[in-house]
Tab-separated table of C-alpha atoms in Angstrom:
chain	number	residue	atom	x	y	z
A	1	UNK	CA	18.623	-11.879	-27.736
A	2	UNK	CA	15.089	-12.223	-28.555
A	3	UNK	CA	12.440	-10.847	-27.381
A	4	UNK	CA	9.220	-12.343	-26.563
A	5	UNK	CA	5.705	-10.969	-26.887
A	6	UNK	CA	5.234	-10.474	-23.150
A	7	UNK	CA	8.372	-8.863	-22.743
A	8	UNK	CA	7.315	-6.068	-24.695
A	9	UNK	CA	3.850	-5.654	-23.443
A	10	UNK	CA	5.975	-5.864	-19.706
A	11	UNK	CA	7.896	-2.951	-21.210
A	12	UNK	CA	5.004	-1.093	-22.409
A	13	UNK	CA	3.223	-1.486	-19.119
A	14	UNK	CA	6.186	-0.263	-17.109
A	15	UNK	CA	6.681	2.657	-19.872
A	16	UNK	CA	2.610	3.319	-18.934
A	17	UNK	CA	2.902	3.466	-15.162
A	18	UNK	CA	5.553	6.072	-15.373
A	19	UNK	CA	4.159	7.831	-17.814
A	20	UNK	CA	0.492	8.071	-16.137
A	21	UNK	CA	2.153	8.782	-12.632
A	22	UNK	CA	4.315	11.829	-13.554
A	23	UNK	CA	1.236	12.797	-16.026
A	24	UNK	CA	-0.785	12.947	-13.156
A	25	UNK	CA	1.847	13.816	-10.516
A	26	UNK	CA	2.360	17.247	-12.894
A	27	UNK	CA	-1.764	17.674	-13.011
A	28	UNK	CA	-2.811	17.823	-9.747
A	29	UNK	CA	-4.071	21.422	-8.765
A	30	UNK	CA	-5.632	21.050	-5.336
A	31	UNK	CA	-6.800	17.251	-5.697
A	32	UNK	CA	-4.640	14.197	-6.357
A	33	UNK	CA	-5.967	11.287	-8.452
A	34	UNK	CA	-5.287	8.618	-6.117
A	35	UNK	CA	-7.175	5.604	-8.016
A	36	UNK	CA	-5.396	6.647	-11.306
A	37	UNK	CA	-1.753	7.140	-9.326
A	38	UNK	CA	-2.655	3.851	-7.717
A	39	UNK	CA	-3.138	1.945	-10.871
A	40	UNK	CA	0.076	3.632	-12.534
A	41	UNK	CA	2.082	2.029	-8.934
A	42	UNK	CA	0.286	-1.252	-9.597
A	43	UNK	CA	1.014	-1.808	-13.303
A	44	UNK	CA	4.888	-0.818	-12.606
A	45	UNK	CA	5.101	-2.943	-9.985
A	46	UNK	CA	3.104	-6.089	-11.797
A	47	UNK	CA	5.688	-5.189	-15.215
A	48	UNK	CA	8.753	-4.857	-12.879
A	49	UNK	CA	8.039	-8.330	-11.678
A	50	UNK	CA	7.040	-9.564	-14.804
A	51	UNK	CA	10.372	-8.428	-16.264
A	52	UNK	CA	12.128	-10.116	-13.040
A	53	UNK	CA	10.383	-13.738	-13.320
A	54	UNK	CA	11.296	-13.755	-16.578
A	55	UNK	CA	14.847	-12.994	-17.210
């Protein structure tokens, strides 16, 4: 099973998103980040489909 180039930047992205959104899910004091949360829910959705297409 190999694995292409993409597949690992799809990983890394996904790895990213979570990352960023419990990052800034644990950071927020009395305002949230929204545009940063936002982007973290974009990239692991774009990384999850990614993976999906394909596989």
């Amino acid at each position: 099973m190999d694995f292409p180039i993409y597949t690992i930047l799809l990983f890394a992205g996904l790895l990213y998103g979570i990352i960023t959104f419990i990052m800034e899910l644990r950071h927020y004091k009395n305002t949230l980040n929204l545009k940063q949360l936002t982007l973290s829910i974009v990239i692991m959705i774009i990384s999850v489909i990614g993976l999906y297409v394909s596989y």
